[in-house]
């Protein structure tokens, strides 16, 4: 493959869609039990029914009640009358030359008259692991100056169902369920592992501004009897919503990533305007107190490399000073350009010098290799339907990133 492939072309969104039946997807065990009780299932059978549904939904990945063959036909029919388990619509699917896949997913209106919501989800296959980058909101209320998503106004928070559905859709499309066949051209894991082995909440939106739904969804994703992703393989990235960081650690318990990007308040106020509410010192304090923090469970600090803005050796030294005493690793992210962005990515030598300085101080400092740039799937490039790129902008982008993808 030399060209990125558009597998499905976007279709125009329906103006007003009817509200679907409530979905069972995204319900935790208590939620499933409550749903079953509305059908007058005998109390002594509820637990068993919950575990059957759990298995069909999250282990087998079925999206039709008729496939739940361990449940009687009669009960299946009653479930079908009241609830749904169908997947959201995949509006567009693109495959990058590097194997990255991006889906534009449309969620039906939740009530009559509401417009459907669209988000992007990205799958990044790597040696030994496959990472799914999941969105938590449609758009984002925070306006980080280097982020494409930040230029799209928030439409709404995603529900737990919609967050979980992104994982289910990815597993469908990758053939990542027991007995399923992977699609042609898929990068099949060579170690016998799952296609989706890791999740990063690094898609569109600020996950800690949608705490309850993100929590429910991630607890479902990490349930050992269900989707089964270890909490160590799930990372929640925040731009620094300080008051929610402790709860994230205590109640969700996944790995934490902080979008730091600057070591001085003056600059961080500009790059990540949320810094005006929660300045660097307060953020570092919250990190120090992150529940479960240890050398085996470090916080990842993300640092986007912006030419002439935050990439000096002095910045690197200050970064090291700032992180003193926090079990940390630093992820350097080459800036991904988007049409209209006012920054440039630092030169490669500058990034390497920065990485070396941080590394010498004892911190792992991997440079994140940009993936899926040709399909605008890299960090900070996501943005959905309402403002999809025009052909002219696509050409401008192609010129910006050259032919290396
Ligand atoms: N809202 C959350 C999670 C989503 S963004 C957060 O900000 O942490 C995921 C990561 O991509 C963040 O570290 C973000 O700062 C970074 N990012 C945003 N725009 C980028 C761009 N154009 N190039 C590189 N990284 C970017
Ligand atoms: Fe929102 Fe994160 Fe983008 Fe900032 S970097 S605008 S918080 S998605």
Tab-separated table of C-alpha atoms and ligand atoms in Angstrom:
chain	number	residue	atom	x	y	z
A	1	UNK	CA	0.000	0.000	0.000
A	2	UNK	CA	1.489	3.318	-1.010
A	3	UNK	CA	-1.590	5.452	-0.771
A	4	UNK	CA	-3.857	5.788	2.233
A	5	UNK	CA	-7.049	3.937	1.526
A	6	UNK	CA	-10.507	5.320	2.093
A	7	UNK	CA	-12.462	2.176	2.754
A	8	UNK	CA	-15.787	3.844	3.335
A	9	UNK	CA	-16.706	7.300	2.094
A	10	UNK	CA	-18.554	9.557	4.515
A	11	UNK	CA	-22.279	9.857	3.995
A	12	UNK	CA	-24.314	12.929	4.850
A	13	UNK	CA	-25.718	12.804	8.407
A	14	UNK	CA	-29.436	12.366	8.812
A	15	UNK	CA	-30.867	15.693	9.981
A	16	UNK	CA	-33.119	14.263	12.655
A	17	UNK	CA	-33.063	10.622	13.652
A	18	UNK	CA	-35.522	8.775	15.835
A	19	UNK	CA	-34.244	7.800	19.279
A	20	UNK	CA	-33.275	4.118	19.507
A	21	UNK	CA	-34.253	1.679	22.264
A	22	UNK	CA	-31.954	1.977	25.289
A	23	UNK	CA	-28.793	-0.014	24.749
A	24	UNK	CA	-27.408	-2.664	27.061
A	25	UNK	CA	-23.903	-1.842	25.867
A	26	UNK	CA	-22.071	0.352	28.354
A	27	UNK	CA	-24.097	-0.865	31.337
A	28	UNK	CA	-22.137	-2.305	34.218
A	29	UNK	CA	-23.430	-5.369	36.089
A	30	UNK	CA	-25.748	-3.298	38.291
A	31	UNK	CA	-27.102	-1.561	35.206
A	32	UNK	CA	-27.748	-4.866	33.455
A	33	UNK	CA	-29.468	-6.227	36.554
A	34	UNK	CA	-31.715	-3.157	36.709
A	35	UNK	CA	-32.554	-3.557	33.014
A	36	UNK	CA	-33.462	-7.221	33.531
A	37	UNK	CA	-35.671	-6.396	36.504
A	38	UNK	CA	-37.786	-4.147	34.278
A	39	UNK	CA	-38.684	-7.353	32.394
A	40	UNK	CA	-39.767	-9.065	35.624
A	41	UNK	CA	-37.000	-11.654	35.506
A	42	UNK	CA	-37.254	-13.702	38.741
A	43	UNK	CA	-34.852	-12.227	41.278
A	44	UNK	CA	-32.999	-15.525	41.756
A	45	UNK	CA	-32.178	-15.668	38.016
A	46	UNK	CA	-30.942	-12.097	37.664
A	47	UNK	CA	-27.305	-12.790	38.513
A	48	UNK	CA	-27.049	-15.668	36.090
A	49	UNK	CA	-28.705	-13.645	33.329
A	50	UNK	CA	-26.361	-10.730	33.967
A	51	UNK	CA	-23.348	-12.962	33.559
A	52	UNK	CA	-24.757	-14.456	30.344
A	53	UNK	CA	-25.342	-11.013	28.871
A	54	UNK	CA	-21.927	-9.838	30.040
A	55	UNK	CA	-20.293	-12.752	28.278
A	56	UNK	CA	-22.175	-12.267	25.012
A	57	UNK	CA	-21.588	-8.528	24.942
A	58	UNK	CA	-17.994	-8.257	26.082
A	59	UNK	CA	-16.336	-11.650	25.581
A	60	UNK	CA	-18.031	-12.807	22.373
A	61	UNK	CA	-18.811	-9.337	21.051
A	62	UNK	CA	-22.231	-10.148	19.585
A	63	UNK	CA	-24.350	-7.275	18.302
A	64	UNK	CA	-27.646	-9.113	17.846
A	65	UNK	CA	-29.824	-10.714	20.525
A	66	UNK	CA	-30.471	-13.639	18.147
A	67	UNK	CA	-26.833	-14.701	18.464
A	68	UNK	CA	-27.147	-15.097	22.250
A	69	UNK	CA	-27.907	-18.772	21.943
A	70	UNK	CA	-27.595	-19.641	25.644
A	71	UNK	CA	-30.608	-17.412	26.353
A	72	UNK	CA	-34.079	-18.795	25.624
A	73	UNK	CA	-35.852	-17.560	22.493
A	74	UNK	CA	-38.647	-16.154	24.572
A	75	UNK	CA	-36.355	-14.039	26.731
A	76	UNK	CA	-34.361	-12.945	23.688
A	77	UNK	CA	-37.575	-11.684	22.109
A	78	UNK	CA	-38.496	-9.760	25.253
A	79	UNK	CA	-35.039	-8.251	25.507
A	80	UNK	CA	-35.221	-7.217	21.875
A	81	UNK	CA	-38.516	-5.438	22.385
A	82	UNK	CA	-37.130	-3.233	25.128
A	83	UNK	CA	-33.405	-2.880	24.491
A	84	UNK	CA	-30.763	-2.650	21.797
A	85	UNK	CA	-27.244	-4.089	21.457
A	86	UNK	CA	-26.515	-2.881	17.923
A	87	UNK	CA	-23.321	-1.077	16.970
A	88	UNK	CA	-23.188	2.567	15.988
A	89	UNK	CA	-22.777	3.374	12.327
A	90	UNK	CA	-19.292	3.518	10.820
A	91	UNK	CA	-19.475	6.529	8.551
A	92	UNK	CA	-15.945	6.311	7.193
A	93	UNK	CA	-12.977	4.007	7.603
A	94	UNK	CA	-9.490	4.936	6.478
A	95	UNK	CA	-6.272	2.938	6.490
A	96	UNK	CA	-2.913	4.719	6.569
A	97	UNK	CA	0.122	3.460	4.679
A	98	UNK	CA	1.596	2.590	8.102
A	99	UNK	CA	-1.288	0.294	9.102
A	100	UNK	CA	-3.041	2.843	11.311
A	101	UNK	CA	-6.811	2.769	10.901
A	102	UNK	CA	-9.255	5.534	11.643
A	103	UNK	CA	-12.993	5.249	11.963
A	104	UNK	CA	-15.495	8.056	11.932
A	105	UNK	CA	-18.307	6.712	14.076
A	106	UNK	CA	-21.809	8.136	14.201
A	107	UNK	CA	-23.895	7.665	17.312
A	108	UNK	CA	-27.641	7.827	16.921
A	109	UNK	CA	-29.591	10.622	18.563
A	110	UNK	CA	-30.420	9.781	22.161
A	111	UNK	CA	-33.745	11.549	22.053
A	112	UNK	CA	-36.042	12.636	19.250
A	113	UNK	CA	-34.828	15.801	17.603
A	114	UNK	CA	-31.183	15.516	18.748
A	115	UNK	CA	-28.577	15.440	16.006
A	116	UNK	CA	-26.416	12.324	15.792
A	117	UNK	CA	-22.915	12.741	17.263
A	118	UNK	CA	-19.732	11.787	15.457
A	119	UNK	CA	-16.283	10.953	16.806
A	120	UNK	CA	-13.045	9.541	15.529
A	121	UNK	CA	-11.335	6.448	16.909
A	122	UNK	CA	-7.854	5.405	15.840
A	123	UNK	CA	-6.101	2.028	15.904
A	124	UNK	CA	-2.306	1.960	15.913
A	125	UNK	CA	-0.615	-1.435	15.401
A	126	UNK	CA	2.958	-1.707	16.693
A	127	UNK	CA	5.422	-4.492	17.312
A	128	UNK	CA	3.940	-6.518	20.158
A	129	UNK	CA	0.888	-4.366	20.777
A	130	UNK	CA	-2.100	-2.680	19.218
A	131	UNK	CA	-3.293	0.570	20.746
A	132	UNK	CA	-6.760	1.982	20.391
A	133	UNK	CA	-7.057	5.726	20.823
A	134	UNK	CA	-10.538	6.395	22.176
A	135	UNK	CA	-12.503	9.658	22.302
A	136	UNK	CA	-14.377	10.856	25.386
A	137	UNK	CA	-16.239	13.869	23.994
A	138	UNK	CA	-17.451	15.203	20.673
A	139	UNK	CA	-15.044	18.101	20.261
A	140	UNK	CA	-13.476	19.739	23.338
A	141	UNK	CA	-14.228	22.818	25.440
A	142	UNK	CA	-10.549	23.455	26.072
A	143	UNK	CA	-8.754	25.385	23.411
A	144	UNK	CA	-5.144	24.231	23.484
A	145	UNK	CA	-3.506	26.346	20.826
A	146	UNK	CA	-1.682	23.472	19.067
A	147	UNK	CA	-4.602	21.014	18.966
A	148	UNK	CA	-6.945	20.532	16.049
A	149	UNK	CA	-9.692	19.040	18.226
A	150	UNK	CA	-9.607	22.210	20.310
A	151	UNK	CA	-10.827	24.219	17.324
A	152	UNK	CA	-14.005	22.152	17.206
A	153	UNK	CA	-16.553	23.352	19.739
A	154	UNK	CA	-17.817	20.814	22.235
A	155	UNK	CA	-20.973	19.205	21.023
A	156	UNK	CA	-21.477	16.900	23.971
A	157	UNK	CA	-20.029	14.324	26.347
A	158	UNK	CA	-20.074	10.750	25.122
A	159	UNK	CA	-22.083	8.248	27.139
A	160	UNK	CA	-20.461	5.147	28.645
A	161	UNK	CA	-22.151	3.160	25.867
A	162	UNK	CA	-20.544	5.313	23.202
A	163	UNK	CA	-17.104	5.036	24.770
A	164	UNK	CA	-17.339	1.235	25.086
A	165	UNK	CA	-18.819	1.003	21.562
A	166	UNK	CA	-15.591	2.438	20.124
A	167	UNK	CA	-13.727	-0.599	21.482
A	168	UNK	CA	-16.381	-3.001	20.194
A	169	UNK	CA	-16.362	-1.419	16.728
A	170	UNK	CA	-12.573	-1.686	16.557
A	171	UNK	CA	-12.698	-5.362	17.554
A	172	UNK	CA	-15.407	-5.977	14.927
A	173	UNK	CA	-13.441	-4.300	12.166
A	174	UNK	CA	-10.186	-5.999	13.131
A	175	UNK	CA	-11.755	-9.441	13.476
A	176	UNK	CA	-10.663	-9.418	17.119
A	177	UNK	CA	-13.375	-11.656	18.628
A	178	UNK	CA	-13.139	-15.386	19.323
A	179	UNK	CA	-13.572	-17.195	16.015
A	180	UNK	CA	-13.644	-14.055	13.849
A	181	UNK	CA	-11.495	-13.544	10.752
A	182	UNK	CA	-9.268	-10.471	10.456
A	183	UNK	CA	-9.873	-8.315	7.369
A	184	UNK	CA	-7.522	-8.371	4.410
A	185	UNK	CA	-4.427	-6.261	4.947
A	186	UNK	CA	-4.726	-6.214	8.746
A	187	UNK	CA	-1.470	-6.309	10.730
A	188	UNK	CA	-2.151	-9.563	12.551
A	189	UNK	CA	-0.371	-9.731	15.944
A	190	UNK	CA	2.477	-12.197	15.715
A	191	UNK	CA	2.651	-12.990	19.419
A	192	UNK	CA	-0.791	-14.515	19.598
A	193	UNK	CA	-2.074	-11.463	21.492
A	194	UNK	CA	-5.193	-9.462	20.815
A	195	UNK	CA	-5.319	-6.781	18.132
A	196	UNK	CA	-6.482	-4.278	20.705
A	197	UNK	CA	-4.132	-4.829	23.631
A	198	UNK	CA	-3.919	-1.250	24.895
A	199	UNK	CA	-6.275	1.692	25.206
A	200	UNK	CA	-5.368	5.347	25.437
A	201	UNK	CA	-8.010	7.943	26.244
A	202	UNK	CA	-6.244	10.369	23.933
A	203	UNK	CA	-8.818	10.883	21.213
A	204	UNK	CA	-11.155	13.812	21.098
A	205	UNK	CA	-12.087	15.535	24.322
A	206	UNK	CA	-10.970	15.916	27.920
A	207	UNK	CA	-11.792	12.659	29.726
A	208	UNK	CA	-11.831	14.207	33.195
A	209	UNK	CA	-14.615	16.569	32.097
A	210	UNK	CA	-16.726	13.469	31.469
A	211	UNK	CA	-15.662	11.593	34.580
A	212	UNK	CA	-18.628	9.330	35.339
A	213	UNK	CA	-19.044	7.984	31.824
A	214	UNK	CA	-15.310	7.499	31.342
A	215	UNK	CA	-15.140	5.690	34.675
A	216	UNK	CA	-18.007	3.312	33.848
A	217	UNK	CA	-16.576	2.603	30.398
A	218	UNK	CA	-13.024	1.975	31.619
A	219	UNK	CA	-14.178	-0.286	34.432
A	220	UNK	CA	-16.047	-2.329	31.803
A	221	UNK	CA	-12.980	-2.356	29.527
A	222	UNK	CA	-10.755	-3.557	32.370
A	223	UNK	CA	-13.131	-6.186	33.738
A	224	UNK	CA	-11.240	-9.473	33.807
A	225	UNK	CA	-14.336	-11.477	32.841
A	226	UNK	CA	-15.194	-9.184	29.943
A	227	UNK	CA	-13.107	-7.103	27.571
A	228	UNK	CA	-10.228	-7.985	29.849
A	229	UNK	CA	-7.770	-5.153	29.252
A	230	UNK	CA	-5.414	-4.784	32.187
A	231	UNK	CA	-5.517	-1.388	33.911
A	232	UNK	CA	-1.802	-1.146	33.251
A	233	UNK	CA	-2.591	-1.173	29.559
A	234	UNK	CA	-5.135	1.623	29.770
A	235	UNK	CA	-3.923	5.215	29.914
A	236	UNK	CA	-6.043	8.239	30.630
A	237	UNK	CA	-4.601	11.499	29.353
A	238	UNK	CA	-5.639	14.813	30.871
A	239	UNK	CA	-4.699	18.359	30.106
A	240	UNK	CA	-4.636	18.906	33.878
A	241	UNK	CA	-8.081	18.917	35.495
A	242	UNK	CA	-6.472	18.996	38.937
A	243	UNK	CA	-9.557	18.453	41.147
A	244	UNK	CA	-10.390	15.171	39.364
A	245	UNK	CA	-6.947	13.589	39.264
A	246	UNK	CA	-7.103	11.956	42.681
A	247	UNK	CA	-10.537	10.471	41.978
A	248	UNK	CA	-9.277	9.128	38.652
A	249	UNK	CA	-6.564	7.213	40.487
A	250	UNK	CA	-8.741	6.019	43.344
A	251	UNK	CA	-11.882	5.111	41.402
A	252	UNK	CA	-10.606	4.104	37.958
A	253	UNK	CA	-7.008	3.148	38.745
A	254	UNK	CA	-5.641	3.234	35.218
A	255	UNK	CA	-2.327	4.721	34.118
A	256	UNK	CA	-2.187	8.519	34.049
A	257	UNK	CA	-0.750	10.775	31.380
A	258	UNK	CA	-0.467	14.519	31.804
A	259	UNK	CA	-0.340	16.854	28.818
A	260	UNK	CA	2.317	19.141	30.238
A	261	UNK	CA	3.904	20.738	27.152
A	262	UNK	CA	5.502	23.660	28.988
A	263	UNK	CA	7.494	24.170	32.173
A	264	UNK	CA	6.651	27.818	32.835
A	265	UNK	CA	3.133	29.050	33.655
A	266	UNK	CA	3.373	31.946	31.250
A	267	UNK	CA	3.900	29.651	28.265
A	268	UNK	CA	1.585	26.908	29.498
A	269	UNK	CA	-1.216	29.471	29.896
A	270	UNK	CA	-0.883	30.060	26.188
A	271	UNK	CA	-0.543	26.443	25.039
A	272	UNK	CA	-2.969	24.846	27.501
A	273	UNK	CA	-5.282	27.645	28.668
A	274	UNK	CA	-6.662	25.419	31.460
A	275	UNK	CA	-3.343	26.221	33.172
A	276	UNK	CA	-4.799	29.594	34.166
A	277	UNK	CA	-7.154	27.702	36.501
A	278	UNK	CA	-4.755	24.981	37.599
A	279	UNK	CA	-1.174	26.190	37.326
A	280	UNK	CA	1.862	23.945	37.078
A	281	UNK	CA	2.609	23.810	40.828
A	282	UNK	CA	-0.931	22.626	41.618
A	283	UNK	CA	-0.747	20.083	38.810
A	284	UNK	CA	2.562	18.679	40.055
A	285	UNK	CA	1.131	18.431	43.524
A	286	UNK	CA	-1.836	16.415	42.266
A	287	UNK	CA	0.587	14.141	40.417
A	288	UNK	CA	2.663	13.556	43.543
A	289	UNK	CA	-0.503	12.443	45.310
A	290	UNK	CA	-1.809	10.218	42.498
A	291	UNK	CA	-3.068	7.040	44.199
A	292	UNK	CA	-1.011	3.946	43.439
A	293	UNK	CA	1.979	5.851	42.115
A	294	UNK	CA	5.234	3.869	42.245
A	295	UNK	CA	8.299	3.182	40.144
A	296	UNK	CA	6.349	0.364	38.517
A	297	UNK	CA	3.382	2.665	37.896
A	298	UNK	CA	4.766	5.920	36.604
A	299	UNK	CA	2.977	8.973	35.284
A	300	UNK	CA	3.627	9.768	31.635
A	301	UNK	CA	4.232	13.433	30.929
A	302	UNK	CA	3.403	14.329	27.356
A	303	UNK	CA	5.405	17.110	25.806
A	304	UNK	CA	4.654	18.307	22.289
A	305	UNK	CA	7.750	19.582	20.497
A	306	UNK	CA	7.078	23.031	19.055
A	307	UNK	CA	9.881	24.680	17.145
A	308	UNK	CA	11.345	27.677	18.960
A	309	UNK	CA	8.533	27.624	21.536
A	310	UNK	CA	9.244	24.984	24.196
A	311	UNK	CA	12.144	22.947	22.792
A	312	UNK	CA	15.318	24.513	24.244
A	313	UNK	CA	17.811	22.683	26.417
A	314	UNK	CA	16.899	25.082	29.189
A	315	UNK	CA	13.296	23.834	28.919
A	316	UNK	CA	14.603	20.270	29.184
A	317	UNK	CA	16.565	21.106	32.345
A	318	UNK	CA	13.581	22.832	33.932
A	319	UNK	CA	11.410	19.855	33.057
A	320	UNK	CA	13.734	17.539	34.927
A	321	UNK	CA	13.703	19.841	37.936
A	322	UNK	CA	9.925	20.025	37.886
A	323	UNK	CA	9.481	16.263	37.912
A	324	UNK	CA	11.900	15.635	40.761
A	325	UNK	CA	10.434	13.079	43.148
A	326	UNK	CA	7.637	11.946	40.813
A	327	UNK	CA	7.934	8.461	39.283
A	328	UNK	CA	7.659	9.629	35.693
A	329	UNK	CA	8.454	9.028	32.082
A	330	UNK	CA	8.374	11.667	29.409
A	331	UNK	CA	6.770	11.167	26.067
A	332	UNK	CA	8.034	13.618	23.474
A	333	UNK	CA	5.451	14.139	20.755
A	334	UNK	CA	6.605	15.674	17.473
A	335	UNK	CA	3.994	18.328	16.680
A	336	UNK	CA	1.499	17.125	14.101
A	337	UNK	CA	0.482	19.930	11.789
A	338	UNK	CA	-3.073	20.623	10.697
A	339	UNK	CA	-4.456	23.167	8.264
A	340	UNK	CA	-4.370	26.585	9.894
A	341	UNK	CA	-2.052	25.629	12.779
A	342	UNK	CA	0.423	28.331	13.736
A	343	UNK	CA	3.239	26.087	14.968
A	344	UNK	CA	5.962	24.039	13.368
A	345	UNK	CA	7.430	20.792	14.606
A	346	UNK	CA	10.914	21.071	16.150
A	347	UNK	CA	13.816	19.815	14.045
A	348	UNK	CA	14.673	16.184	14.547
A	349	UNK	CA	18.118	16.986	16.035
A	350	UNK	CA	16.507	19.363	18.513
A	351	UNK	CA	14.046	16.663	19.595
A	352	UNK	CA	16.866	14.158	19.997
A	353	UNK	CA	18.970	16.593	21.999
A	354	UNK	CA	16.017	17.338	24.246
A	355	UNK	CA	15.358	13.603	24.701
A	356	UNK	CA	19.002	13.000	25.556
A	357	UNK	CA	19.067	15.735	28.194
A	358	UNK	CA	15.976	14.315	29.868
A	359	UNK	CA	17.291	10.797	29.539
A	360	UNK	CA	20.614	11.669	31.165
A	361	UNK	CA	18.686	12.856	34.197
A	362	UNK	CA	17.309	9.328	34.551
A	363	UNK	CA	13.922	9.580	32.851
A	364	UNK	CA	12.809	7.390	29.984
A	365	UNK	CA	12.030	9.826	27.175
A	366	UNK	CA	10.737	8.013	24.106
A	367	UNK	CA	9.922	10.094	21.057
A	368	UNK	CA	6.454	9.155	19.873
A	369	UNK	CA	6.637	8.293	16.215
A	370	UNK	CA	3.867	10.060	14.350
A	371	UNK	CA	1.392	7.525	13.023
A	372	UNK	CA	-1.364	7.897	10.488
A	373	UNK	CA	-0.518	11.508	9.651
A	374	UNK	CA	-1.657	10.927	6.058
A	375	UNK	CA	-5.194	10.249	7.248
A	376	UNK	CA	-5.119	12.957	9.966
A	377	UNK	CA	-5.151	10.277	12.640
A	378	UNK	CA	-2.120	11.430	14.633
A	379	UNK	CA	-2.300	13.100	18.067
A	380	UNK	CA	-4.245	16.303	18.023
A	381	UNK	CA	-5.405	15.954	14.438
A	382	UNK	CA	-8.816	14.474	15.153
A	383	UNK	CA	-11.875	16.419	14.342
A	384	UNK	CA	-15.219	15.112	13.184
A	385	UNK	CA	-17.778	15.412	10.453
A	386	UNK	CA	-19.045	18.903	11.089
A	387	UNK	CA	-15.770	20.349	9.929
A	388	UNK	CA	-14.326	17.700	7.675
A	389	UNK	CA	-11.454	18.784	5.471
A	390	UNK	CA	-12.093	20.232	2.087
A	391	UNK	CA	-10.059	18.928	-0.873
A	392	UNK	CA	-7.950	22.086	-0.932
A	393	UNK	CA	-7.049	21.624	2.745
A	394	UNK	CA	-6.110	17.996	2.122
A	395	UNK	CA	-3.605	19.103	-0.493
A	396	UNK	CA	-2.182	21.714	1.871
A	397	UNK	CA	-1.811	19.031	4.533
A	398	UNK	CA	-0.112	16.628	2.130
A	399	UNK	CA	2.395	19.364	1.302
A	400	UNK	CA	2.989	20.035	5.017
A	401	UNK	CA	3.786	16.459	5.975
A	402	UNK	CA	5.597	15.499	2.779
A	403	UNK	CA	5.422	11.945	1.547
A	404	UNK	CA	6.732	10.199	4.660
A	405	UNK	CA	3.237	9.729	6.088
B	1	LIG	N1	-7.647	16.060	26.085
B	1	LIG	C1	-6.716	15.152	26.594
B	1	LIG	C2	-6.551	13.901	25.767
B	1	LIG	C3	-6.563	14.055	24.259
B	1	LIG	S1	-5.197	14.804	23.440
B	1	LIG	C4	-5.374	15.819	26.767
B	1	LIG	O1	-5.208	16.927	26.301
B	1	LIG	O2	-4.522	15.224	27.403
B	1	LIG	C5	-3.910	13.564	23.382
B	1	LIG	C6	-2.502	14.164	23.339
B	1	LIG	O3	-2.188	14.737	22.056
B	1	LIG	C7	-2.322	15.287	24.338
B	1	LIG	O4	-1.100	15.183	25.000
B	1	LIG	C8	-2.338	16.487	23.451
B	1	LIG	O5	-1.753	17.579	24.070
B	1	LIG	C9	-1.588	16.000	22.241
B	1	LIG	N2	-1.761	16.842	21.048
B	1	LIG	C10	-2.794	17.652	20.759
B	1	LIG	N3	-2.594	18.259	19.563
B	1	LIG	C11	-1.413	17.812	19.078
B	1	LIG	C12	-0.682	18.050	17.871
B	1	LIG	N4	-1.151	18.840	16.922
B	1	LIG	N5	0.491	17.405	17.699
B	1	LIG	C13	0.944	16.551	18.637
B	1	LIG	N6	0.285	16.276	19.801
B	1	LIG	C14	-0.879	16.906	20.026
B	2	LIG	FE1	-8.881	19.325	24.330
B	2	LIG	FE2	-6.738	17.744	24.813
B	2	LIG	FE3	-6.966	19.079	22.485
B	2	LIG	FE4	-6.460	20.420	24.720
B	2	LIG	S1	-5.110	18.882	23.736
B	2	LIG	S2	-7.949	21.004	23.154
B	2	LIG	S3	-7.647	19.254	26.209
B	2	LIG	S4	-8.312	17.470	23.221
